[in-house]
Amino acid sequence: MDAVLFDMDGLLVDTERVWFEVEEEVIGRLGGTWGPEHQEQLVGGSWERTVAYMLALTRTDVDPAIVGEWLIEGMESRLSTGVVLMPGALDLLRSLGDHGIRAGLVTSSLRVIADAVLKSVGREYFEVIVTADDVARTKPDPEPYLTAATLLAVDPARCVVLEDSPNGVASATAAGCRVVAVPSVLPITPAAGRLVMPSLLDVNVDLLRSHVL
């Protein structure tokens, strides 16, 4: 195993709940209502898709850039007080460091959101960070994970990706990576090259290494 690549929202940190609050607030400003069934449509998706979905749902003609600014402002405001790491996340990051295993962060969020999260998590755990600002096509396209592997100069087939969403799993699989899924909002089933675990508490270095062999 040459590297472990982490998704961010819902996998590394408990931000899906925060996203829901912000999305609900923005939809209210657009004159609509928001529920879990709407969030499920967007888990692991791109920034542009989120904004487009909101505008289509509310049938408003607000400038997409303005809606994007509302989302960023809401997230930055909430993340400024810190984030909640998912159970087992910090221990796993520390264990990878202790074993000299390289790690990267690959997220569909914008760089400004990732930077806000990393103030709490710790930038030092990740050798590379790939955000929506760094690619032309976000998850489920393989580009984000291929970009991370290229930056690390490693073979994607020797990388293990930790993901919580079907979009993220599809991206990692298409890139040729092994996947360990820890589902959050949407269910994920086991498949060839894919393990499904209930929590990061159940994931350790030995498990990750065995998944590449």
mmCIF file of C-alpha atoms in Angstrom:
data_model
loop_
_atom_site.group_PDB
_atom_site.id
_atom_site.type_symbol
_atom_site.label_atom_id
_atom_site.label_comp_id
_atom_site.label_asym_id
_atom_site.label_seq_id
_atom_site.Cartn_x
_atom_site.Cartn_y
_atom_site.Cartn_z
ATOM 1 C CA MET A 1 0.000 0.000 0.000
ATOM 2 C CA ASP A 2 1.532 3.268 -1.137
ATOM 3 C CA ALA A 3 -1.032 5.744 0.223
ATOM 4 C CA VAL A 4 -4.403 6.165 1.909
ATOM 5 C CA LEU A 5 -6.767 8.782 0.487
ATOM 6 C CA PHE A 6 -9.507 10.221 2.657
ATOM 7 C CA ASP A 7 -12.799 11.781 1.675
ATOM 8 C CA MET A 8 -13.723 14.673 3.971
ATOM 9 C CA ASP A 9 -17.422 15.421 4.520
ATOM 10 C CA GLY A 10 -19.177 12.583 6.310
ATOM 11 C CA LEU A 11 -16.093 10.370 6.381
ATOM 12 C CA LEU A 12 -13.367 12.286 8.163
ATOM 13 C CA VAL A 13 -15.550 14.906 9.812
ATOM 14 C CA ASP A 14 -19.219 15.063 10.766
ATOM 15 C CA THR A 15 -20.106 17.889 8.399
ATOM 16 C CA GLU A 16 -23.084 16.351 6.595
ATOM 17 C CA ARG A 17 -25.205 17.599 9.500
ATOM 18 C CA VAL A 18 -23.673 21.068 9.132
ATOM 19 C CA TRP A 19 -24.261 21.018 5.382
ATOM 20 C CA PHE A 20 -27.912 20.175 5.991
ATOM 21 C CA GLU A 21 -28.315 23.176 8.293
ATOM 22 C CA VAL A 22 -26.698 25.521 5.788
ATOM 23 C CA GLU A 23 -28.629 24.116 2.828
ATOM 24 C CA GLU A 24 -31.886 24.437 4.754
ATOM 25 C CA GLU A 25 -31.037 28.058 5.565
ATOM 26 C CA VAL A 26 -30.189 28.911 1.949
ATOM 27 C CA ILE A 27 -33.305 27.199 0.618
ATOM 28 C CA GLY A 28 -35.325 29.291 3.072
ATOM 29 C CA ARG A 29 -33.779 32.435 1.615
ATOM 30 C CA LEU A 30 -34.844 31.177 -1.805
ATOM 31 C CA GLY A 31 -38.413 30.664 -0.594
ATOM 32 C CA GLY A 32 -38.415 26.871 -0.455
ATOM 33 C CA THR A 33 -38.257 24.029 2.053
ATOM 34 C CA TRP A 34 -35.531 21.426 2.565
ATOM 35 C CA GLY A 35 -35.596 17.891 3.887
ATOM 36 C CA PRO A 36 -33.398 14.785 4.169
ATOM 37 C CA GLU A 37 -34.719 13.553 0.813
ATOM 38 C CA HIS A 38 -33.104 16.581 -0.838
ATOM 39 C CA GLN A 39 -29.765 16.174 0.900
ATOM 40 C CA GLU A 40 -29.667 12.546 -0.225
ATOM 41 C CA GLN A 41 -29.664 13.770 -3.821
ATOM 42 C CA LEU A 42 -26.458 15.727 -3.244
ATOM 43 C CA VAL A 43 -24.255 13.608 -0.954
ATOM 44 C CA GLY A 44 -20.767 13.396 -2.421
ATOM 45 C CA GLY A 45 -21.735 15.558 -5.394
ATOM 46 C CA SER A 46 -20.259 18.704 -6.845
ATOM 47 C CA TRP A 47 -20.661 22.298 -5.730
ATOM 48 C CA GLU A 48 -22.212 23.291 -9.053
ATOM 49 C CA ARG A 49 -24.749 20.474 -8.832
ATOM 50 C CA THR A 50 -25.787 21.577 -5.335
ATOM 51 C CA VAL A 51 -26.432 25.144 -6.456
ATOM 52 C CA ALA A 52 -28.234 24.030 -9.619
ATOM 53 C CA TYR A 53 -30.425 21.626 -7.637
ATOM 54 C CA MET A 54 -31.434 24.350 -5.198
ATOM 55 C CA LEU A 55 -32.338 26.784 -7.947
ATOM 56 C CA ALA A 56 -34.338 24.131 -9.813
ATOM 57 C CA LEU A 57 -36.131 23.099 -6.613
ATOM 58 C CA THR A 58 -37.185 26.648 -5.754
ATOM 59 C CA ARG A 59 -37.680 27.768 -9.373
ATOM 60 C CA THR A 60 -35.912 31.040 -8.696
ATOM 61 C CA ASP A 61 -33.639 33.074 -10.950
ATOM 62 C CA VAL A 62 -31.110 34.157 -8.329
ATOM 63 C CA ASP A 63 -27.557 34.312 -9.685
ATOM 64 C CA PRO A 64 -25.883 30.928 -8.976
ATOM 65 C CA ALA A 65 -22.797 32.790 -7.752
ATOM 66 C CA ILE A 66 -24.905 34.482 -5.070
ATOM 67 C CA VAL A 67 -26.318 31.156 -3.895
ATOM 68 C CA GLY A 68 -22.779 29.798 -3.772
ATOM 69 C CA GLU A 69 -21.701 32.742 -1.632
ATOM 70 C CA TRP A 70 -24.572 32.078 0.788
ATOM 71 C CA LEU A 71 -23.454 28.453 1.118
ATOM 72 C CA ILE A 72 -19.825 29.420 1.712
ATOM 73 C CA GLU A 73 -20.744 32.083 4.269
ATOM 74 C CA GLY A 74 -22.962 29.642 6.163
ATOM 75 C CA MET A 75 -20.321 26.914 6.230
ATOM 76 C CA GLU A 76 -17.460 29.232 7.185
ATOM 77 C CA SER A 77 -19.524 30.688 10.012
ATOM 78 C CA ARG A 78 -20.301 27.264 11.473
ATOM 79 C CA LEU A 79 -16.857 25.751 10.856
ATOM 80 C CA SER A 80 -15.129 28.689 12.545
ATOM 81 C CA THR A 81 -16.114 27.213 15.904
ATOM 82 C CA GLY A 82 -14.546 23.860 15.021
ATOM 83 C CA VAL A 83 -15.669 20.547 13.563
ATOM 84 C CA VAL A 84 -16.511 17.164 15.015
ATOM 85 C CA LEU A 85 -14.250 14.383 13.790
ATOM 86 C CA MET A 86 -15.874 11.055 13.036
ATOM 87 C CA PRO A 87 -15.175 8.345 15.641
ATOM 88 C CA GLY A 88 -11.787 6.749 15.027
ATOM 89 C CA ALA A 89 -10.654 9.327 12.457
ATOM 90 C CA LEU A 90 -7.869 10.963 14.457
ATOM 91 C CA ASP A 91 -6.529 7.662 15.769
ATOM 92 C CA LEU A 92 -6.355 6.295 12.226
ATOM 93 C CA LEU A 93 -4.545 9.390 10.938
ATOM 94 C CA ARG A 94 -2.018 9.161 13.762
ATOM 95 C CA SER A 95 -1.518 5.437 13.179
ATOM 96 C CA LEU A 96 -0.820 5.994 9.488
ATOM 97 C CA GLY A 97 1.767 8.597 10.433
ATOM 98 C CA ASP A 98 3.363 6.240 12.965
ATOM 99 C CA HIS A 99 3.685 3.606 10.230
ATOM 100 C CA GLY A 100 5.092 6.070 7.704
ATOM 101 C CA ILE A 101 2.129 5.663 5.368
ATOM 102 C CA ARG A 102 1.382 8.657 3.157
ATOM 103 C CA ALA A 103 -2.074 10.192 3.230
ATOM 104 C CA GLY A 104 -4.084 12.555 1.070
ATOM 105 C CA LEU A 105 -7.407 14.362 1.346
ATOM 106 C CA VAL A 106 -9.753 14.291 -1.659
ATOM 107 C CA THR A 107 -12.959 16.285 -1.357
ATOM 108 C CA SER A 108 -15.724 17.663 -3.558
ATOM 109 C CA SER A 109 -15.864 20.735 -1.323
ATOM 110 C CA LEU A 110 -14.217 24.007 -2.313
ATOM 111 C CA ARG A 111 -10.727 24.841 -1.060
ATOM 112 C CA VAL A 112 -12.076 27.467 1.336
ATOM 113 C CA ILE A 113 -14.267 24.843 3.043
ATOM 114 C CA ALA A 114 -11.446 22.297 3.206
ATOM 115 C CA ASP A 115 -9.111 24.895 4.722
ATOM 116 C CA ALA A 116 -11.692 25.716 7.403
ATOM 117 C CA VAL A 117 -12.059 22.013 8.274
ATOM 118 C CA LEU A 118 -8.304 21.436 8.366
ATOM 119 C CA LYS A 119 -7.858 24.146 10.974
ATOM 120 C CA SER A 120 -9.524 21.694 13.349
ATOM 121 C CA VAL A 121 -8.300 18.386 11.939
ATOM 122 C CA GLY A 122 -4.690 19.310 11.230
ATOM 123 C CA ARG A 123 -3.147 20.025 7.834
ATOM 124 C CA GLU A 124 -0.016 18.126 8.831
ATOM 125 C CA TYR A 125 -1.664 14.721 8.414
ATOM 126 C CA PHE A 126 -2.044 15.107 4.643
ATOM 127 C CA GLU A 127 0.733 15.217 2.082
ATOM 128 C CA VAL A 128 -1.649 16.306 -0.674
ATOM 129 C CA ILE A 129 -5.085 17.941 -0.681
ATOM 130 C CA VAL A 130 -7.349 17.845 -3.724
ATOM 131 C CA THR A 131 -10.509 19.971 -3.706
ATOM 132 C CA ALA A 132 -13.192 20.935 -6.211
ATOM 133 C CA ASP A 133 -11.006 23.913 -7.151
ATOM 134 C CA ASP A 134 -8.216 21.594 -8.294
ATOM 135 C CA VAL A 135 -10.069 19.505 -10.894
ATOM 136 C CA ALA A 136 -12.242 20.036 -13.944
ATOM 137 C CA ARG A 137 -14.573 17.151 -13.023
ATOM 138 C CA THR A 138 -15.524 16.228 -9.471
ATOM 139 C CA LYS A 139 -16.788 12.935 -8.041
ATOM 140 C CA PRO A 140 -18.137 10.549 -9.335
ATOM 141 C CA ASP A 141 -15.583 11.212 -12.090
ATOM 142 C CA PRO A 142 -12.219 9.534 -11.332
ATOM 143 C CA GLU A 143 -10.253 12.773 -11.841
ATOM 144 C CA PRO A 144 -10.020 13.763 -8.132
ATOM 145 C CA TYR A 145 -8.448 10.470 -7.066
ATOM 146 C CA LEU A 146 -6.279 10.214 -10.165
ATOM 147 C CA THR A 147 -5.041 13.734 -9.418
ATOM 148 C CA ALA A 148 -4.137 12.784 -5.849
ATOM 149 C CA ALA A 149 -2.270 9.674 -7.029
ATOM 150 C CA THR A 150 -0.384 11.729 -9.611
ATOM 151 C CA LEU A 151 0.626 14.335 -7.029
ATOM 152 C CA LEU A 152 1.882 11.555 -4.762
ATOM 153 C CA ALA A 153 3.559 9.790 -7.720
ATOM 154 C CA VAL A 154 1.927 6.482 -6.796
ATOM 155 C CA ASP A 155 -0.070 3.822 -8.623
ATOM 156 C CA PRO A 156 -3.811 4.246 -7.946
ATOM 157 C CA ALA A 157 -4.075 0.450 -7.671
ATOM 158 C CA ARG A 158 -1.805 0.625 -4.618
ATOM 159 C CA CYS A 159 -3.942 3.271 -2.904
ATOM 160 C CA VAL A 160 -6.795 2.636 -0.508
ATOM 161 C CA VAL A 161 -9.605 5.186 -0.529
ATOM 162 C CA LEU A 162 -11.850 5.796 2.478
ATOM 163 C CA GLU A 163 -15.287 7.037 1.381
ATOM 164 C CA ASP A 164 -18.795 7.474 2.787
ATOM 165 C CA SER A 165 -20.898 8.153 -0.336
ATOM 166 C CA PRO A 166 -21.812 6.242 -3.503
ATOM 167 C CA ASN A 167 -20.478 9.128 -5.627
ATOM 168 C CA GLY A 168 -17.138 8.959 -3.864
ATOM 169 C CA VAL A 169 -16.980 5.188 -4.139
ATOM 170 C CA ALA A 170 -17.707 5.413 -7.875
ATOM 171 C CA SER A 171 -14.927 7.987 -8.301
ATOM 172 C CA ALA A 172 -12.346 5.907 -6.434
ATOM 173 C CA THR A 173 -13.329 2.679 -8.188
ATOM 174 C CA ALA A 174 -13.131 4.300 -11.624
ATOM 175 C CA ALA A 175 -9.663 5.593 -10.712
ATOM 176 C CA GLY A 176 -8.552 2.024 -10.027
ATOM 177 C CA CYS A 177 -8.195 2.380 -6.261
ATOM 178 C CA ARG A 178 -9.194 -0.092 -3.587
ATOM 179 C CA VAL A 179 -12.062 1.211 -1.460
ATOM 180 C CA VAL A 180 -13.098 0.959 2.164
ATOM 181 C CA ALA A 181 -16.553 2.459 2.517
ATOM 182 C CA VAL A 182 -17.999 3.761 5.775
ATOM 183 C CA PRO A 183 -21.536 4.765 4.743
ATOM 184 C CA SER A 184 -23.085 7.892 6.254
ATOM 185 C CA VAL A 185 -26.283 9.216 4.658
ATOM 186 C CA LEU A 186 -26.747 6.619 1.897
ATOM 187 C CA PRO A 187 -26.197 2.833 1.993
ATOM 188 C CA ILE A 188 -23.251 1.212 0.194
ATOM 189 C CA THR A 189 -22.961 -2.494 -0.562
ATOM 190 C CA PRO A 190 -19.766 -4.601 -0.631
ATOM 191 C CA ALA A 191 -18.296 -5.411 -4.034
ATOM 192 C CA ALA A 192 -15.076 -6.573 -5.659
ATOM 193 C CA GLY A 193 -12.283 -4.322 -4.423
ATOM 194 C CA ARG A 194 -14.605 -2.715 -1.868
ATOM 195 C CA LEU A 195 -14.987 -3.365 1.835
ATOM 196 C CA VAL A 196 -17.843 -1.838 3.817
ATOM 197 C CA MET A 197 -17.214 -1.080 7.487
ATOM 198 C CA PRO A 198 -19.606 0.354 10.087
ATOM 199 C CA SER A 199 -17.142 2.937 11.430
ATOM 200 C CA LEU A 200 -13.562 4.167 11.212
ATOM 201 C CA LEU A 201 -13.194 2.580 14.634
ATOM 202 C CA ASP A 202 -13.217 -0.725 12.735
ATOM 203 C CA VAL A 203 -10.479 0.364 10.316
ATOM 204 C CA ASN A 204 -6.770 -0.023 11.058
ATOM 205 C CA VAL A 205 -3.481 -0.179 9.164
ATOM 206 C CA ASP A 206 -3.465 -3.978 8.932
ATOM 207 C CA LEU A 207 -6.952 -3.980 7.400
ATOM 208 C CA LEU A 208 -5.966 -1.346 4.849
ATOM 209 C CA ARG A 209 -2.764 -3.159 3.889
ATOM 210 C CA SER A 210 -4.550 -6.489 3.493
ATOM 211 C CA HIS A 211 -7.050 -4.849 1.145
ATOM 212 C CA VAL A 212 -4.301 -4.071 -1.383
ATOM 213 C CA LEU A 213 -2.658 -7.504 -1.366
#
